[in-house]
Amino acid sequence: MSALLEIEGLQVEFGRQSPTAAVRGASFVVESGETHCLVGESGCGKSVTALSIMNLLARGARRRADKLAFKGGDLRGLSDAAMSRLRGNEMAMIFQEPMTSLNPAYTVGSQMTEVLRRHKHVNQRAATDRAADLLARVGITAPGLRLGQFPHQLSGGLRQRVMIAMALMCEPQLLIADEPTTALDVTVQAQILRLLATLQRDLGLGLLLITHDLGIVARIATRVSVMYAGEVVESAATADLFAAPKHPYTQGLLRCVPVPGKIQRDQPLGSIPGTVPRIGPGFEGCAFRDRCDFADATCAHTVPLHNAGPTHNFLCRLPA
Amino acid sequence: MLQFLVRRLIVALLVTVTVMTLAFMLTRLSGDLAISIAGPSATKADIDAVRLAYGLDRPLVVQFFDWVGHAATGDLGDSYFFKTRVSQLIGERMPVTLTLGLTGLVIALVVSLPLGILAAVRENTPFDRAVQVVALLGQAMPSFWLGLILMIVFGLQLGWLPISGADSWQSFIMPGVVLAFSAIPALTRLTRAGMIQSMGSDYIRTARAKGLSRASILLKHALRNAAIPVVAIAAVQLGFMLGGSIVIEQVFALHGVGYLAWESIQKNDFPVVQSVVLVLAVIYVALTMLADMMNAVLDPRLRGG
Amino acid sequence: MSVSTITAGPRRGWRSAGTWIGAIIVGIAAFCALFAPLLVPHDPFAQDIPNRLMVPFWMEGSSPDHLLGTDQLGRDYLARLIYGCRISMMIGVTVSIVSGLIGITLGVLGGFMGGRIDDAVLFAITTRLSIPVVLVALAVVGLLGSSLPLLVITLGLLQWDRFAVVARSTTMQVRNLDFVSAAWCAGCSRFRILTREVLPNIASHLVVVATLEIALAILLEAALSFLGLGVPPPLPSWGLMIAEAKDYMFFSPWVIMIPGAALFVLVLGINLLGDGLRDQFGARSP
């Protein structure tokens, strides 16, 4: 039984004159019925990774992977036409900015029904009914009214719920959510997260959630992959990651999060010294070495992949 | 929405009144109108008689409000030269100018929209650069010169199209093309820029993520938003075309409103001149209001919902 | 985090061929304009009826004495072309100065002061846009007779709208920036803020508008002269030359081709230069 989404050695590059490698090696697996979080700071390449799965990158981006499989089928060689038949249909994506992700010129209802009518042969009546059902499911009251409204008439939280409902129109098996709560108010964030967790459970979705917030990870993730400077540096089940992080970057990240009750009054807040390096072409070795307390000469060359358990691996010279 | 319309209407009225004032002052610039009307060989008695007959002895302010009052009811006075009502003269010539303007606008849109869309889709390719070069060339082209060249090539050497008069629909092709030339660079650039911006927006990314067809993304989602400023500018361009038709009508001997104005300037026929200025200004103001309303129709955010 | 398109873009500003072509054309035109009396082989006003309508050098029967032939009154075409360039450039620049002064003043006042003053400026712009420019210019010249100063003032009074619009919007943008607020807090007078903070920052946009306006003024003057109500004859305006040649254009098409091509090339050059400057300054219109 193959996993829902399998990625190995994903690389994404931009630009012709001086190419920038946004993703230099991402490998992880998303299973059906699990919530997999891809976490990392801004600029680490997690959004690019998400976009490259569905091949939504802008023109001029080059994607390479040793393995990029969805339900066992290879995604790499698919034409844009073939890919578009999968998008919105078997795999769906929601984005960070609900304020601008909906077309201001069309009603909510028409934007939702067009997905269903594009992929499945249903009439307008059936599509509208399903849209109303899903709006109710994501917790929107008076769905009939909302269907006829325009995006600018809805708040940010409502729009994000609409986006989620829209993504679910064709019953996809994989839902990719790129920082879905970052642009929302804190209270709304919690509601949306709860909604995603509930939907994932009820519909048996595979949910790939991109975020920079470890709090979100702790709350809903089954598995976590940590990204740094374009690479997945550690991948584990959530409990394992928080209990025993192996990669120095992950350890540093967890130290940065102040936990009420555990932190002393005069204790300085944790931080990772230095900044994320710019990775040019031909970069070798570990990107974290300049900020790492454990770095040595071998870190400038190849970095081995270690296992710290059957589902826990990390990219470091340090032993498990 | 209603409040918006009312406000625009008030502004439109104020603009019209201001233009009327300017037009009125314009014709009074050369000093004593009576002298010009009476002619070079008139005696003082003749001039005084003219002044009395045309009401030019009254204070300027009175003359102005008299004109305004009449104009509001559609009475634009009588032409000195043609000896007919000005409104009738303009009414007779207006269809030619309107046909010319609309022909120009249609040609301009038929050319600029596809070019702009294609240039945006193929941004930074040789095709895109070629379109930008064409826009640049069109902007530099003196319209009357282009008209003459077209006349020589298509009228004389190839004999395909008539070079003067407004007898058939073919008479409007060359002048229409020349008028279109003045609008195509701006409309193409605007369409291209609008499409590029539209296609780079988040909602297009969402549309792609939904797996919609390429045609649907381009024409249904991107164009709809990109078209909003284009529609507004198209209406304004039509206004400019109507106002600037005087040159083309002269070149191609089309007896429209512009030609009428031209003749009237030559003959110092002031009522006609100031009325044509007024009529053209009113048309322009009406077109900009139309453009605003179309904006509101196309962009739900402007409807005040 | 959004992913932008990073492709190889076209070369912009001084690295673009177009800008250089434009600069060269404008340079040649400026040279001709400044040194016209020294450059012309003949007096552009000297009529020579026996030698009228001679053909230019690329046609048979041409004379080396008149490289571009002669017009219907026997005047040397090349000389008239060069003098016409001087007229066009002079009118273009002076009209832009006049319209620039009007438009920039209005635009900056409206953009900076806001409120009622801004409403008044917007109203003035809207009114100006409603006026059919060619028609009014023709009427003024028709009524008051054609003379260069009158022409320049009339066109200047009619062409200021783009200056005003751009000056206003850029001033509004700059006004909201932090360094202006800082100057305000430091006690600078309004005048000082306008001259020291606002104007330098909107200058690049206005230079771009100025080049465009020069081109437009040249085209407008040519149209007016073509209709006989522009530059007073016998001054050689290119538009006037085309009008005079219109009667002969079916037999000798080159008489309208030469001045028309000159107009086209000059305006194109100015536009290329203007576009290049706009890309160089990063002054895409707001």
CSV table of C-alpha atoms in Angstrom, one decimal, chain C:
chain,number,residue,atom,x,y,z
C,1,MET,CA,5.3,34.0,1.1
C,2,SER,CA,4.6,34.5,-2.6
C,3,VAL,CA,6.7,33.2,-5.4
C,4,SER,CA,7.4,35.7,-8.1
C,5,THR,CA,8.4,35.1,-11.7
C,6,ILE,CA,12.1,35.4,-12.1
C,7,THR,CA,12.9,35.2,-15.8
C,8,ALA,CA,15.4,37.1,-17.8
C,9,GLY,CA,13.8,40.5,-18.4
C,10,PRO,CA,14.4,42.9,-21.2
C,11,ARG,CA,17.3,45.3,-20.8
C,12,ARG,CA,16.1,48.6,-19.4
C,13,GLY,CA,17.2,52.2,-19.1
C,14,TRP,CA,20.7,52.9,-20.5
C,15,ARG,CA,21.2,49.3,-21.3
C,16,SER,CA,18.4,49.2,-23.8
C,17,ALA,CA,19.1,49.9,-27.5
C,18,GLY,CA,15.9,51.8,-27.8
C,19,THR,CA,17.0,54.4,-25.3
C,20,TRP,CA,20.3,55.0,-27.1
C,21,ILE,CA,18.5,55.3,-30.5
C,22,GLY,CA,16.1,57.8,-28.9
C,23,ALA,CA,19.0,59.8,-27.4
C,24,ILE,CA,20.8,60.0,-30.7
C,25,ILE,CA,17.7,61.1,-32.6
C,26,VAL,CA,17.0,63.8,-30.0
C,27,GLY,CA,20.6,64.8,-30.0
C,28,ILE,CA,20.6,65.3,-33.8
C,29,ALA,CA,17.4,67.2,-33.6
C,30,ALA,CA,18.7,69.5,-30.8
C,31,PHE,CA,21.8,70.0,-32.8
C,32,CYS,CA,19.8,71.0,-35.9
C,33,ALA,CA,17.6,73.2,-33.9
C,34,LEU,CA,20.5,75.1,-32.3
C,35,PHE,CA,22.8,75.5,-35.3
C,36,ALA,CA,20.2,75.7,-38.0
C,37,PRO,CA,21.4,78.8,-39.7
C,38,LEU,CA,24.9,77.3,-39.9
C,39,LEU,CA,23.7,74.0,-41.3
C,40,VAL,CA,21.4,75.0,-44.1
C,41,PRO,CA,22.8,74.9,-47.6
C,42,HIS,CA,20.3,77.5,-48.8
C,43,ASP,CA,18.0,80.1,-47.4
C,44,PRO,CA,14.8,78.2,-46.5
C,45,PHE,CA,12.7,81.2,-47.5
C,46,ALA,CA,14.3,81.9,-50.8
C,47,GLN,CA,11.9,81.1,-53.6
C,48,ASP,CA,13.2,79.9,-57.0
C,49,ILE,CA,10.1,79.2,-59.1
C,50,PRO,CA,12.0,77.9,-62.2
C,51,ASN,CA,13.5,75.2,-60.0
C,52,ARG,CA,10.3,74.1,-58.3
C,53,LEU,CA,9.5,70.5,-57.3
C,54,MET,CA,12.9,69.1,-58.0
C,55,VAL,CA,13.3,65.5,-56.9
C,56,PRO,CA,15.4,64.4,-54.0
C,57,PHE,CA,18.8,62.6,-54.4
C,58,TRP,CA,17.5,59.1,-54.5
C,59,MET,CA,15.4,59.7,-57.6
C,60,GLU,CA,16.4,60.4,-61.2
C,61,GLY,CA,17.0,63.9,-62.3
C,62,SER,CA,18.1,65.1,-59.0
C,63,SER,CA,20.6,67.9,-58.5
C,64,PRO,CA,23.4,67.8,-55.9
C,65,ASP,CA,22.6,71.4,-55.2
C,66,HIS,CA,19.3,70.5,-53.6
C,67,LEU,CA,19.8,67.2,-51.8
C,68,LEU,CA,16.2,66.8,-50.8
C,69,GLY,CA,14.8,68.6,-53.8
C,70,THR,CA,12.7,71.7,-53.7
C,71,ASP,CA,9.1,72.4,-52.9
C,72,GLN,CA,6.4,74.0,-55.0
C,73,LEU,CA,7.9,77.4,-54.6
C,74,GLY,CA,11.4,76.3,-55.4
C,75,ARG,CA,12.6,76.5,-51.8
C,76,ASP,CA,15.3,74.1,-50.7
C,77,TYR,CA,13.6,71.2,-48.9
C,78,LEU,CA,16.6,70.2,-46.8
C,79,ALA,CA,16.9,73.8,-45.5
C,80,ARG,CA,13.2,73.9,-44.7
C,81,LEU,CA,13.4,70.5,-43.0
C,82,ILE,CA,16.2,71.7,-40.7
C,83,TYR,CA,14.5,74.9,-39.9
C,84,GLY,CA,11.3,73.0,-39.4
C,85,CYS,CA,13.2,70.9,-36.8
C,86,ARG,CA,14.1,74.1,-35.0
C,87,ILE,CA,10.5,75.3,-35.0
C,88,SER,CA,9.2,71.9,-33.7
C,89,MET,CA,11.8,71.6,-31.0
C,90,MET,CA,11.4,75.1,-29.9
C,91,ILE,CA,7.6,74.8,-29.7
C,92,GLY,CA,7.8,71.5,-28.0
C,93,VAL,CA,10.1,72.7,-25.3
C,94,THR,CA,8.4,76.1,-24.7
C,95,VAL,CA,5.0,74.6,-24.6
C,96,SER,CA,6.2,72.0,-22.1
C,97,ILE,CA,7.7,74.6,-19.9
C,98,VAL,CA,4.5,76.6,-19.9
C,99,SER,CA,2.2,73.6,-19.4
C,100,GLY,CA,4.7,72.2,-16.9
C,101,LEU,CA,4.7,75.3,-14.7
C,102,ILE,CA,0.9,75.4,-14.7
C,103,GLY,CA,0.4,71.7,-14.2
C,104,ILE,CA,3.1,71.0,-11.6
C,105,THR,CA,2.0,74.0,-9.5
C,106,LEU,CA,-1.6,72.8,-9.6
C,107,GLY,CA,-0.8,69.2,-9.0
C,108,VAL,CA,1.6,69.8,-6.1
C,109,LEU,CA,-0.8,72.2,-4.5
C,110,GLY,CA,-3.6,69.8,-4.7
C,111,GLY,CA,-1.6,66.8,-3.7
C,112,PHE,CA,0.1,68.5,-0.8
C,113,MET,CA,-2.8,70.5,0.6
C,114,GLY,CA,-5.6,68.1,0.1
C,115,GLY,CA,-9.1,69.0,1.1
C,116,ARG,CA,-10.9,71.8,-0.7
C,117,ILE,CA,-7.9,72.9,-2.7
C,118,ASP,CA,-7.4,69.3,-4.0
C,119,ASP,CA,-11.1,69.2,-4.9
C,120,ALA,CA,-10.7,72.4,-6.9
C,121,VAL,CA,-7.6,71.1,-8.6
C,122,LEU,CA,-9.4,67.8,-9.5
C,123,PHE,CA,-12.3,69.9,-10.9
C,124,ALA,CA,-9.9,72.0,-13.0
C,125,ILE,CA,-8.3,68.8,-14.4
C,126,THR,CA,-11.7,67.3,-15.2
C,127,THR,CA,-12.8,70.4,-16.9
C,128,ARG,CA,-9.6,70.7,-18.9
C,129,LEU,CA,-10.0,67.1,-20.0
C,130,SER,CA,-13.6,67.7,-21.3
C,131,ILE,CA,-12.4,70.5,-23.6
C,132,PRO,CA,-11.7,69.4,-27.1
C,133,VAL,CA,-8.1,70.6,-27.4
C,134,VAL,CA,-7.6,70.8,-31.1
C,135,LEU,CA,-10.8,72.6,-31.7
C,136,VAL,CA,-10.2,75.2,-29.1
C,137,ALA,CA,-6.6,75.8,-30.2
C,138,LEU,CA,-7.9,76.2,-33.8
C,139,ALA,CA,-10.5,78.6,-32.6
C,140,VAL,CA,-8.1,80.7,-30.7
C,141,VAL,CA,-5.7,81.0,-33.6
C,142,GLY,CA,-8.5,81.4,-36.0
C,143,LEU,CA,-9.9,84.3,-34.1
C,144,LEU,CA,-6.7,86.0,-33.0
C,145,GLY,CA,-4.5,85.3,-35.9
C,146,SER,CA,-1.5,82.9,-35.9
C,147,SER,CA,1.7,84.0,-34.2
C,148,LEU,CA,4.3,81.9,-32.4
C,149,PRO,CA,3.9,83.4,-29.0
C,150,LEU,CA,0.1,83.0,-29.2
C,151,LEU,CA,0.5,79.4,-30.3
C,152,VAL,CA,2.8,78.6,-27.5
C,153,ILE,CA,0.7,80.2,-24.8
C,154,THR,CA,-2.5,78.6,-26.1
C,155,LEU,CA,-1.0,75.1,-26.3
C,156,GLY,CA,0.6,75.6,-22.9
C,157,LEU,CA,-2.7,76.6,-21.4
C,158,LEU,CA,-4.3,73.5,-22.9
C,159,GLN,CA,-1.7,70.8,-22.3
C,160,TRP,CA,-1.0,70.8,-18.6
C,161,ASP,CA,-3.3,68.0,-17.5
C,162,ARG,CA,-0.8,65.2,-17.5
C,163,PHE,CA,1.7,67.3,-15.5
C,164,ALA,CA,-1.0,68.0,-13.0
C,165,VAL,CA,-2.2,64.4,-12.6
C,166,VAL,CA,1.3,63.0,-12.2
C,167,ALA,CA,2.5,65.8,-9.9
C,168,ARG,CA,-0.6,65.4,-7.8
C,169,SER,CA,-0.4,61.6,-7.4
C,170,THR,CA,3.3,61.6,-6.7
C,171,THR,CA,3.1,64.4,-4.3
C,172,MET,CA,0.4,62.6,-2.4
C,173,GLN,CA,2.6,59.5,-2.2
C,174,VAL,CA,5.6,61.4,-1.0
C,175,ARG,CA,3.6,63.4,1.5
C,176,ASN,CA,2.7,60.3,3.3
C,177,LEU,CA,6.2,59.1,3.6
C,178,ASP,CA,7.9,59.2,7.0
C,179,PHE,CA,10.7,61.6,6.2
C,180,VAL,CA,8.2,64.3,5.3
C,181,SER,CA,6.4,63.8,8.6
C,182,ALA,CA,9.8,64.0,10.3
C,183,ALA,CA,10.6,67.3,8.6
C,184,TRP,CA,7.1,68.6,9.6
C,185,CYS,CA,7.8,67.6,13.2
C,186,ALA,CA,11.2,69.3,13.1
C,187,GLY,CA,9.3,72.6,12.4
C,188,CYS,CA,10.1,73.0,8.8
C,189,SER,CA,7.8,75.4,7.0
C,190,ARG,CA,5.5,74.2,4.3
C,191,PHE,CA,7.5,75.9,1.6
C,192,ARG,CA,10.7,74.3,2.8
C,193,ILE,CA,9.1,70.9,2.8
C,194,LEU,CA,7.8,71.4,-0.7
C,195,THR,CA,11.1,72.5,-2.1
C,196,ARG,CA,13.5,70.3,-0.1
C,197,GLU,CA,11.5,67.1,0.4
C,198,VAL,CA,8.7,66.8,-2.1
C,199,LEU,CA,10.0,68.3,-5.3
C,200,PRO,CA,13.3,66.4,-5.5
C,201,ASN,CA,11.4,63.1,-5.1
C,202,ILE,CA,8.8,63.8,-7.7
C,203,ALA,CA,11.3,65.3,-10.2
C,204,SER,CA,12.2,62.1,-12.0
C,205,HIS,CA,8.5,61.3,-12.7
C,206,LEU,CA,8.0,64.9,-14.0
C,207,VAL,CA,11.0,64.7,-16.3
C,208,VAL,CA,9.5,61.6,-17.9
C,209,VAL,CA,6.1,63.4,-18.3
C,210,ALA,CA,8.0,66.4,-19.8
C,211,THR,CA,9.5,64.3,-22.6
C,212,LEU,CA,6.1,62.8,-23.4
C,213,GLU,CA,4.6,66.3,-23.4
C,214,ILE,CA,7.3,67.6,-25.7
C,215,ALA,CA,6.4,64.9,-28.2
C,216,LEU,CA,2.7,65.6,-27.8
C,217,ALA,CA,3.2,69.4,-28.3
C,218,ILE,CA,5.1,68.8,-31.5
C,219,LEU,CA,2.4,66.5,-32.9
C,220,LEU,CA,-0.3,69.0,-31.9
C,221,GLU,CA,1.5,71.9,-33.5
C,222,ALA,CA,2.0,69.9,-36.6
C,223,ALA,CA,-1.7,69.1,-36.8
C,224,LEU,CA,-2.6,72.8,-36.3
C,225,SER,CA,-0.1,73.9,-38.9
C,226,PHE,CA,-1.4,71.3,-41.2
C,227,LEU,CA,-4.8,72.8,-40.9
C,228,GLY,CA,-3.3,76.2,-41.6
C,229,LEU,CA,-3.9,77.6,-38.1
C,230,GLY,CA,-0.6,76.9,-36.5
C,231,VAL,CA,2.8,78.4,-37.2
C,232,PRO,CA,2.4,81.4,-39.5
C,233,PRO,CA,3.7,80.9,-43.0
C,234,PRO,CA,6.3,81.4,-44.4
C,235,LEU,CA,7.9,79.8,-41.3
C,236,PRO,CA,8.7,76.2,-42.2
C,237,SER,CA,6.7,74.0,-39.9
C,238,TRP,CA,6.7,70.3,-40.9
C,239,GLY,CA,2.9,70.2,-40.6
C,240,LEU,CA,2.7,73.2,-42.8
C,241,MET,CA,5.0,71.6,-45.3
C,242,ILE,CA,2.8,68.6,-45.5
C,243,ALA,CA,-0.3,70.8,-46.0
C,244,GLU,CA,1.4,72.7,-48.7
C,245,ALA,CA,2.5,69.5,-50.4
C,246,LYS,CA,-0.9,67.9,-50.2
C,247,ASP,CA,-2.0,69.2,-53.6
C,248,TYR,CA,1.0,67.5,-55.2
C,249,MET,CA,1.1,64.4,-53.2
C,250,PHE,CA,-0.5,62.2,-55.8
C,251,PHE,CA,2.2,63.1,-58.4
C,252,SER,CA,5.2,63.6,-56.1
C,253,PRO,CA,4.5,61.6,-53.0
C,254,TRP,CA,7.9,62.3,-51.6
C,255,VAL,CA,6.9,65.9,-50.8
C,256,ILE,CA,4.7,64.7,-48.0
C,257,MET,CA,6.9,61.6,-47.1
C,258,ILE,CA,9.9,63.6,-46.1
C,259,PRO,CA,8.5,66.0,-43.5
C,260,GLY,CA,6.1,63.3,-42.3
C,261,ALA,CA,8.9,60.9,-41.8
C,262,ALA,CA,10.9,63.6,-40.0
C,263,LEU,CA,8.0,64.2,-37.6
C,264,PHE,CA,7.5,60.5,-37.0
C,265,VAL,CA,11.2,59.9,-36.4
C,266,LEU,CA,11.6,62.9,-34.0
C,267,VAL,CA,8.5,62.0,-32.0
C,268,LEU,CA,9.6,58.3,-31.9
C,269,GLY,CA,13.0,59.4,-30.7
C,270,ILE,CA,11.6,61.5,-27.9
C,271,ASN,CA,9.3,58.7,-26.8
C,272,LEU,CA,12.1,56.2,-26.8
C,273,LEU,CA,14.2,58.5,-24.7
C,274,GLY,CA,11.3,59.2,-22.4
C,275,ASP,CA,10.7,55.5,-21.9
C,276,GLY,CA,14.3,54.9,-21.3
C,277,LEU,CA,14.4,57.6,-18.7
C,278,ARG,CA,11.3,56.2,-17.1
C,279,ASP,CA,12.9,52.8,-16.7
C,280,GLN,CA,16.1,54.2,-15.6
C,281,PHE,CA,14.5,56.3,-12.8
C,282,GLY,CA,12.1,53.5,-12.0
C,283,ALA,CA,9.4,56.0,-12.4
C,284,ARG,CA,6.6,53.9,-13.7
C,285,SER,CA,3.5,56.1,-13.5
C,286,PRO,CA,1.6,55.6,-10.3
